[in-house]
Amino acid sequence: MSRTVLVTGGTSGIGRAVAARFAADQAEVFITGRHPDTVEQAAKELGVHGVACDATDPVRVAALADRFPTLDVLVNAAGGLPPSAPGAAVPELAAVLAEWQANLEQNLLSAVLTTTALRARLAAGSSIISIGSIGAERRGGSYGAAKAALAAWNASLSSELGPQGITSNVIAAGYVTGTNFFQGQLADDRHRALVEETHNKRPGTVEDIAETVRFLASLGARHITGQTLHVNGGAFTTR
Ligand SMILES: NC(=O)c1ccc[n+]([C@@H]2O[C@H](COP(=O)([O-])OP(=O)(O)OC[C@H]3O[C@@H](n4cnc5c(N)ncnc54)[C@H](OP(=O)(O)O)[C@@H]3O)[C@@H](O)[C@H]2O)c1
């Protein structure tokens, strides 16, 4: 029987590659994004279902959840860097608050709201995979702090859902090309520095992450839960 898969932020980059991966496996795949036009276009190109939904909007997220009597795989890929306000040497506290709130909404609360809305509909043996970041480990600022909180939340979520046979994991991605994450603003020297940090001297690809998502949602990964799995070519190592 084909599995039902929801990928938030499935219109571009990592989420889009994840949706394509599951579609190739004949799953029934749904993608979301904030903009109806890009959702419709991406869904058509991928041959999947598209639903416009801002993952930070509780009303829209509740309506999204109502579409699913049951769900087998939830991939929280929506996230990224909110537009930043013009920098000042000493930013106004109001600007600091706005930046932190935007990052927490975009990279933590998006996953918390979507998962909360859908958790009662997750079938036994289902999987939740949320896309975290290497930025949680170092130099991540408000974005990294939000991704670190995502990993902390994942640990408690795993303990709550584990008794029902549901796994919950975070993939902490390193630098990945083929996305809109840097909004076309990544300088060549920054790209070279990020590649140089890796042990295999290459950036990550969206397929690297999509294949890891696929593994975490597979039968072979049923005893892996509550974890943050680092996929970064060795740019950050664990022990
Ligand atoms: N690329 C990297 O190097 C990298 C590294 C570590 C972690 N990550 C993480 O990987 C995830 C995917 O990002 P990406 O690199 O693939 O960037 P991307 O190409 O910009 O994709 C982001 C996706 O999320 C959607 N999105 C953003 N905010 C949303 C919201 N509030 N509600 C619903 N959809 C939303 C975007 O569509 P709309 O804008 O149309 O809504 C788009 O489909 C993010 O969580 C990001 O933090 C990326």
mmCIF file of C-alpha atoms and ligand atoms in Angstrom:
data_model
loop_
_atom_site.group_PDB
_atom_site.id
_atom_site.type_symbol
_atom_site.label_atom_id
_atom_site.label_comp_id
_atom_site.label_asym_id
_atom_site.label_seq_id
_atom_site.Cartn_x
_atom_site.Cartn_y
_atom_site.Cartn_z
ATOM 1 C CA MET A 1 0.000 0.000 0.000
ATOM 2 C CA SER A 2 1.397 3.411 -0.897
ATOM 3 C CA ARG A 3 2.408 5.723 1.931
ATOM 4 C CA THR A 4 1.057 9.237 2.435
ATOM 5 C CA VAL A 5 3.840 11.799 2.824
ATOM 6 C CA LEU A 6 3.602 15.505 3.688
ATOM 7 C CA VAL A 7 6.614 17.733 3.008
ATOM 8 C CA THR A 8 6.304 21.312 4.274
ATOM 9 C CA GLY A 9 8.435 23.718 2.248
ATOM 10 C CA GLY A 10 8.340 21.351 -0.700
ATOM 11 C CA THR A 11 8.411 23.942 -3.473
ATOM 12 C CA SER A 12 12.188 24.320 -3.651
ATOM 13 C CA GLY A 13 15.549 23.104 -2.419
ATOM 14 C CA ILE A 14 15.687 20.288 0.114
ATOM 15 C CA GLY A 15 11.910 19.875 0.531
ATOM 16 C CA ARG A 16 11.411 19.632 -3.206
ATOM 17 C CA ALA A 17 14.092 16.926 -3.511
ATOM 18 C CA VAL A 18 12.500 15.013 -0.630
ATOM 19 C CA ALA A 19 9.099 15.183 -2.350
ATOM 20 C CA ALA A 20 10.637 13.966 -5.629
ATOM 21 C CA ARG A 21 12.350 11.088 -3.803
ATOM 22 C CA PHE A 22 9.123 9.835 -2.208
ATOM 23 C CA ALA A 23 7.152 10.382 -5.440
ATOM 24 C CA ALA A 24 9.685 8.145 -7.224
ATOM 25 C CA ASP A 25 8.863 5.494 -4.607
ATOM 26 C CA GLN A 26 5.158 5.753 -5.605
ATOM 27 C CA ALA A 27 4.123 7.432 -2.343
ATOM 28 C CA GLU A 28 1.175 9.821 -2.327
ATOM 29 C CA VAL A 29 3.013 13.075 -1.705
ATOM 30 C CA PHE A 30 1.735 16.496 -0.580
ATOM 31 C CA ILE A 31 3.893 19.617 -0.587
ATOM 32 C CA THR A 32 3.335 23.037 0.952
ATOM 33 C CA GLY A 33 4.771 26.516 0.625
ATOM 34 C CA ARG A 34 3.474 29.988 1.373
ATOM 35 C CA HIS A 35 2.724 31.063 -2.202
ATOM 36 C CA PRO A 36 -0.132 29.448 -4.183
ATOM 37 C CA ASP A 37 1.552 30.031 -7.562
ATOM 38 C CA THR A 38 4.858 28.347 -6.672
ATOM 39 C CA VAL A 39 3.042 25.545 -4.862
ATOM 40 C CA GLU A 40 0.880 24.855 -7.905
ATOM 41 C CA GLN A 41 3.850 24.998 -10.284
ATOM 42 C CA ALA A 42 6.068 22.719 -8.177
ATOM 43 C CA ALA A 43 3.256 20.226 -7.559
ATOM 44 C CA LYS A 44 2.584 20.018 -11.291
ATOM 45 C CA GLU A 45 6.264 19.506 -12.128
ATOM 46 C CA LEU A 46 6.697 16.842 -9.451
ATOM 47 C CA GLY A 47 3.364 15.082 -10.061
ATOM 48 C CA VAL A 48 2.324 15.515 -6.417
ATOM 49 C CA HIS A 49 -0.440 17.355 -4.519
ATOM 50 C CA GLY A 50 0.168 20.987 -3.554
ATOM 51 C CA VAL A 51 -1.416 22.952 -0.702
ATOM 52 C CA ALA A 52 -0.591 26.605 -0.038
ATOM 53 C CA CYS A 53 -0.016 26.871 3.710
ATOM 54 C CA ASP A 54 2.166 29.106 5.844
ATOM 55 C CA ALA A 55 3.485 26.729 8.504
ATOM 56 C CA THR A 56 3.619 29.568 11.036
ATOM 57 C CA ASP A 57 -0.113 30.285 10.747
ATOM 58 C CA PRO A 58 -2.100 28.088 13.184
ATOM 59 C CA VAL A 59 -5.393 28.515 11.312
ATOM 60 C CA ARG A 60 -3.870 27.490 7.970
ATOM 61 C CA VAL A 61 -1.992 24.610 9.574
ATOM 62 C CA ALA A 62 -5.160 23.280 11.245
ATOM 63 C CA ALA A 63 -6.944 23.390 7.862
ATOM 64 C CA LEU A 64 -4.004 21.559 6.270
ATOM 65 C CA ALA A 65 -4.141 18.815 8.906
ATOM 66 C CA ASP A 66 -7.861 18.292 8.253
ATOM 67 C CA ARG A 67 -6.984 17.007 4.773
ATOM 68 C CA PHE A 68 -5.273 13.940 6.223
ATOM 69 C CA PRO A 69 -7.298 11.121 7.788
ATOM 70 C CA THR A 70 -3.942 9.421 8.278
ATOM 71 C CA LEU A 71 -0.304 10.203 7.507
ATOM 72 C CA ASP A 72 2.787 7.960 7.272
ATOM 73 C CA VAL A 73 5.656 10.445 6.887
ATOM 74 C CA LEU A 74 5.836 14.090 7.950
ATOM 75 C CA VAL A 75 8.865 16.052 6.770
ATOM 76 C CA ASN A 76 9.218 19.503 8.322
ATOM 77 C CA ALA A 77 11.454 21.175 5.735
ATOM 78 C CA ALA A 78 9.890 24.665 5.782
ATOM 79 C CA GLY A 79 12.359 27.144 7.218
ATOM 80 C CA GLY A 80 15.239 29.390 6.352
ATOM 81 C CA LEU A 81 16.490 32.886 6.955
ATOM 82 C CA PRO A 82 13.785 35.538 7.370
ATOM 83 C CA PRO A 83 14.506 38.842 5.561
ATOM 84 C CA SER A 84 16.862 40.852 7.760
ATOM 85 C CA ALA A 85 16.366 44.492 8.698
ATOM 86 C CA PRO A 86 19.134 46.967 7.755
ATOM 87 C CA GLY A 87 22.006 46.468 10.196
ATOM 88 C CA ALA A 88 23.020 49.034 12.786
ATOM 89 C CA ALA A 89 26.163 48.879 14.950
ATOM 90 C CA VAL A 90 23.987 48.558 18.054
ATOM 91 C CA PRO A 91 20.577 47.356 16.893
ATOM 92 C CA GLU A 92 17.439 48.660 18.503
ATOM 93 C CA LEU A 93 15.996 46.144 20.951
ATOM 94 C CA ALA A 94 12.768 46.139 18.967
ATOM 95 C CA ALA A 95 14.747 45.019 15.885
ATOM 96 C CA VAL A 96 16.478 42.293 17.920
ATOM 97 C CA LEU A 97 13.132 41.058 19.180
ATOM 98 C CA ALA A 98 11.664 41.027 15.664
ATOM 99 C CA GLU A 99 14.637 39.087 14.263
ATOM 100 C CA TRP A 100 14.527 36.453 17.011
ATOM 101 C CA GLN A 101 10.767 36.076 16.796
ATOM 102 C CA ALA A 102 10.926 35.680 13.008
ATOM 103 C CA ASN A 103 13.626 33.009 13.255
ATOM 104 C CA LEU A 104 11.821 31.113 15.987
ATOM 105 C CA GLU A 105 8.572 31.195 14.000
ATOM 106 C CA GLN A 106 10.207 30.155 10.741
ATOM 107 C CA ASN A 107 12.524 27.419 12.024
ATOM 108 C CA LEU A 108 10.969 26.088 15.234
ATOM 109 C CA LEU A 109 7.286 26.975 15.543
ATOM 110 C CA SER A 110 6.571 25.989 11.912
ATOM 111 C CA ALA A 111 7.546 22.393 12.756
ATOM 112 C CA VAL A 112 5.924 22.462 16.209
ATOM 113 C CA LEU A 113 2.576 23.686 14.829
ATOM 114 C CA THR A 114 2.507 21.287 11.872
ATOM 115 C CA THR A 115 3.483 18.297 13.975
ATOM 116 C CA THR A 116 1.038 19.158 16.755
ATOM 117 C CA ALA A 117 -1.800 19.513 14.252
ATOM 118 C CA LEU A 118 -1.011 16.147 12.684
ATOM 119 C CA ARG A 119 0.253 13.956 15.520
ATOM 120 C CA ALA A 120 -3.131 12.344 16.222
ATOM 121 C CA ARG A 121 -3.340 11.335 12.545
ATOM 122 C CA LEU A 122 0.079 9.670 12.378
ATOM 123 C CA ALA A 123 -0.201 5.954 11.791
ATOM 124 C CA ALA A 124 1.697 3.424 13.929
ATOM 125 C CA GLY A 125 5.099 2.949 12.306
ATOM 126 C CA SER A 126 5.141 6.468 10.882
ATOM 127 C CA SER A 127 8.074 8.898 10.860
ATOM 128 C CA ILE A 128 8.620 12.578 11.541
ATOM 129 C CA ILE A 129 11.770 14.128 10.108
ATOM 130 C CA SER A 130 12.587 17.796 10.696
ATOM 131 C CA ILE A 131 15.356 19.639 8.877
ATOM 132 C CA GLY A 132 17.777 21.245 11.327
ATOM 133 C CA SER A 133 21.115 22.887 10.696
ATOM 134 C CA ILE A 134 24.819 22.841 11.415
ATOM 135 C CA GLY A 135 24.112 26.422 12.472
ATOM 136 C CA ALA A 136 22.768 25.009 15.754
ATOM 137 C CA GLU A 137 26.333 23.994 16.660
ATOM 138 C CA ARG A 138 28.226 27.203 15.940
ATOM 139 C CA ARG A 139 27.933 30.787 14.716
ATOM 140 C CA GLY A 140 24.255 30.396 14.029
ATOM 141 C CA GLY A 141 22.881 33.439 15.855
ATOM 142 C CA SER A 142 19.108 33.566 16.155
ATOM 143 C CA TYR A 143 18.743 31.107 13.252
ATOM 144 C CA GLY A 144 21.083 28.589 14.898
ATOM 145 C CA ALA A 145 19.374 29.027 18.253
ATOM 146 C CA ALA A 146 16.018 28.247 16.641
ATOM 147 C CA LYS A 147 17.464 25.110 15.017
ATOM 148 C CA ALA A 148 19.025 24.064 18.343
ATOM 149 C CA ALA A 149 15.599 24.428 19.960
ATOM 150 C CA LEU A 150 14.149 22.297 17.134
ATOM 151 C CA ALA A 151 16.549 19.494 18.102
ATOM 152 C CA ALA A 152 15.708 19.860 21.812
ATOM 153 C CA TRP A 153 11.973 19.716 21.061
ATOM 154 C CA ASN A 154 12.518 16.670 18.845
ATOM 155 C CA ALA A 155 13.960 14.726 21.793
ATOM 156 C CA SER A 156 10.813 15.240 23.865
ATOM 157 C CA LEU A 157 8.546 14.585 20.891
ATOM 158 C CA SER A 158 10.299 11.271 20.315
ATOM 159 C CA SER A 159 9.693 10.213 23.921
ATOM 160 C CA GLU A 160 5.996 11.091 23.639
ATOM 161 C CA LEU A 161 5.393 9.303 20.324
ATOM 162 C CA GLY A 162 7.799 6.394 20.691
ATOM 163 C CA PRO A 163 5.301 4.177 22.557
ATOM 164 C CA GLN A 164 3.045 4.390 19.477
ATOM 165 C CA GLY A 165 5.854 3.162 17.230
ATOM 166 C CA ILE A 166 6.402 6.614 15.719
ATOM 167 C CA THR A 167 9.970 7.840 15.204
ATOM 168 C CA SER A 168 11.028 11.485 15.293
ATOM 169 C CA ASN A 169 14.430 12.714 14.179
ATOM 170 C CA VAL A 170 16.234 15.858 13.033
ATOM 171 C CA ILE A 171 18.630 15.966 10.106
ATOM 172 C CA ALA A 172 21.126 18.755 10.808
ATOM 173 C CA ALA A 173 22.191 19.761 7.310
ATOM 174 C CA GLY A 174 25.523 21.397 6.569
ATOM 175 C CA TYR A 175 25.967 23.717 3.611
ATOM 176 C CA VAL A 176 23.696 22.496 0.796
ATOM 177 C CA THR A 177 23.664 23.897 -2.752
ATOM 178 C CA GLY A 178 20.706 23.831 -5.132
ATOM 179 C CA THR A 179 18.418 25.752 -2.780
ATOM 180 C CA ASN A 180 17.109 29.300 -2.364
ATOM 181 C CA PHE A 181 18.409 29.403 1.205
ATOM 182 C CA PHE A 182 20.970 32.148 0.543
ATOM 183 C CA GLN A 183 18.600 34.001 -1.815
ATOM 184 C CA GLY A 184 21.385 34.304 -4.405
ATOM 185 C CA GLN A 185 23.554 36.292 -1.983
ATOM 186 C CA LEU A 186 26.300 33.793 -1.137
ATOM 187 C CA ALA A 187 29.676 35.251 -2.149
ATOM 188 C CA ASP A 188 32.173 32.981 -3.968
ATOM 189 C CA ASP A 189 34.727 33.197 -1.167
ATOM 190 C CA ARG A 190 32.107 32.211 1.421
ATOM 191 C CA HIS A 191 31.125 29.242 -0.761
ATOM 192 C CA ARG A 192 34.798 28.180 -0.987
ATOM 193 C CA ALA A 193 35.238 28.536 2.787
ATOM 194 C CA LEU A 194 32.172 26.390 3.500
ATOM 195 C CA VAL A 195 33.392 23.684 1.115
ATOM 196 C CA GLU A 196 36.905 23.842 2.593
ATOM 197 C CA GLU A 197 35.460 23.088 6.071
ATOM 198 C CA THR A 198 34.217 19.686 4.876
ATOM 199 C CA HIS A 199 36.337 16.521 4.904
ATOM 200 C CA ASN A 200 35.169 15.486 1.446
ATOM 201 C CA LYS A 201 35.698 18.971 -0.064
ATOM 202 C CA ARG A 202 32.278 19.375 -1.593
ATOM 203 C CA PRO A 203 29.014 21.060 -0.690
ATOM 204 C CA GLY A 204 26.011 18.968 0.241
ATOM 205 C CA THR A 205 23.387 18.329 -2.399
ATOM 206 C CA VAL A 206 19.643 18.273 -1.922
ATOM 207 C CA GLU A 207 19.797 14.576 -2.870
ATOM 208 C CA ASP A 208 22.186 13.916 0.059
ATOM 209 C CA ILE A 209 19.492 15.151 2.415
ATOM 210 C CA ALA A 210 16.592 13.528 0.541
ATOM 211 C CA GLU A 211 18.274 10.111 0.696
ATOM 212 C CA THR A 212 18.836 10.511 4.441
ATOM 213 C CA VAL A 213 15.183 11.425 4.919
ATOM 214 C CA ARG A 214 14.206 8.359 2.922
ATOM 215 C CA PHE A 215 16.399 6.165 5.131
ATOM 216 C CA LEU A 216 14.956 7.591 8.360
ATOM 217 C CA ALA A 217 11.467 6.827 7.040
ATOM 218 C CA SER A 218 12.428 3.267 6.073
ATOM 219 C CA LEU A 219 11.968 -0.057 7.877
ATOM 220 C CA GLY A 220 15.729 -0.171 8.498
ATOM 221 C CA ALA A 221 15.537 2.911 10.721
ATOM 222 C CA ARG A 222 12.734 1.897 13.117
ATOM 223 C CA HIS A 223 15.064 1.889 16.159
ATOM 224 C CA ILE A 224 16.481 5.341 15.371
ATOM 225 C CA THR A 225 14.478 8.016 17.177
ATOM 226 C CA GLY A 226 15.095 11.143 19.224
ATOM 227 C CA GLN A 227 18.318 11.759 17.297
ATOM 228 C CA THR A 228 19.960 14.614 15.461
ATOM 229 C CA LEU A 229 21.730 13.161 12.444
ATOM 230 C CA HIS A 230 24.459 15.396 11.019
ATOM 231 C CA VAL A 231 24.807 15.406 7.229
ATOM 232 C CA ASN A 232 27.619 17.812 6.426
ATOM 233 C CA GLY A 233 30.620 16.052 4.829
ATOM 234 C CA GLY A 234 32.502 16.266 8.140
ATOM 235 C CA ALA A 235 32.265 20.043 8.548
ATOM 236 C CA PHE A 236 31.015 19.324 12.074
ATOM 237 C CA THR A 237 31.925 16.032 13.724
ATOM 238 C CA THR A 238 30.409 14.141 16.635
ATOM 239 C CA ARG A 239 31.640 11.372 18.933
HETATM 240 N N1 LIG B 1 20.523 25.167 2.114
HETATM 241 C C1 LIG B 1 21.290 24.990 3.176
HETATM 242 O O1 LIG B 1 22.534 25.145 3.106
HETATM 243 C C2 LIG B 1 20.668 24.557 4.490
HETATM 244 C C3 LIG B 1 21.529 24.154 5.523
HETATM 245 C C4 LIG B 1 20.993 23.741 6.733
HETATM 246 C C5 LIG B 1 19.629 23.704 6.914
HETATM 247 N N2 LIG B 1 18.800 24.109 5.913
HETATM 248 C C6 LIG B 1 17.349 24.037 6.161
HETATM 249 O O2 LIG B 1 16.751 23.267 5.153
HETATM 250 C C7 LIG B 1 15.362 23.606 5.078
HETATM 251 C C8 LIG B 1 14.989 23.785 3.615
HETATM 252 O O3 LIG B 1 15.648 24.959 3.129
HETATM 253 P P1 LIG B 1 16.337 25.023 1.698
HETATM 254 O O4 LIG B 1 17.777 25.176 1.911
HETATM 255 O O5 LIG B 1 15.837 23.950 0.834
HETATM 256 O O6 LIG B 1 15.831 26.463 1.210
HETATM 257 P P2 LIG B 1 14.739 26.892 0.143
HETATM 258 O O7 LIG B 1 15.133 26.423 -1.213
HETATM 259 O O8 LIG B 1 14.565 28.362 0.367
HETATM 260 O O9 LIG B 1 13.409 26.122 0.565
HETATM 261 C C9 LIG B 1 12.609 26.540 1.643
HETATM 262 C C10 LIG B 1 11.212 26.010 1.424
HETATM 263 O O10 LIG B 1 10.417 26.306 2.576
HETATM 264 C C11 LIG B 1 9.257 27.060 2.172
HETATM 265 N N3 LIG B 1 8.882 27.886 3.305
HETATM 266 C C12 LIG B 1 9.622 28.815 3.941
HETATM 267 N N4 LIG B 1 8.945 29.315 4.964
HETATM 268 C C13 LIG B 1 7.752 28.678 5.002
HETATM 269 C C14 LIG B 1 6.613 28.753 5.835
HETATM 270 N N5 LIG B 1 6.559 29.600 6.863
HETATM 271 N N6 LIG B 1 5.575 27.936 5.577
HETATM 272 C C15 LIG B 1 5.600 27.066 4.543
HETATM 273 N N7 LIG B 1 6.653 26.959 3.714
HETATM 274 C C16 LIG B 1 7.708 27.759 3.945
HETATM 275 C C17 LIG B 1 9.697 27.785 0.913
HETATM 276 O O11 LIG B 1 8.636 28.190 0.073
HETATM 277 P P3 LIG B 1 7.988 29.682 0.164
HETATM 278 O O12 LIG B 1 9.113 30.651 0.387
HETATM 279 O O13 LIG B 1 7.309 29.853 -1.142
HETATM 280 O O14 LIG B 1 7.041 29.631 1.310
HETATM 281 C C18 LIG B 1 10.497 26.664 0.244
HETATM 282 O O15 LIG B 1 9.620 25.721 -0.332
HETATM 283 C C19 LIG B 1 15.166 24.833 5.943
HETATM 284 O O16 LIG B 1 14.592 24.446 7.176
HETATM 285 C C20 LIG B 1 16.587 25.348 6.157
HETATM 286 O O17 LIG B 1 16.714 26.060 7.359
HETATM 287 C C21 LIG B 1 19.283 24.536 4.703
#
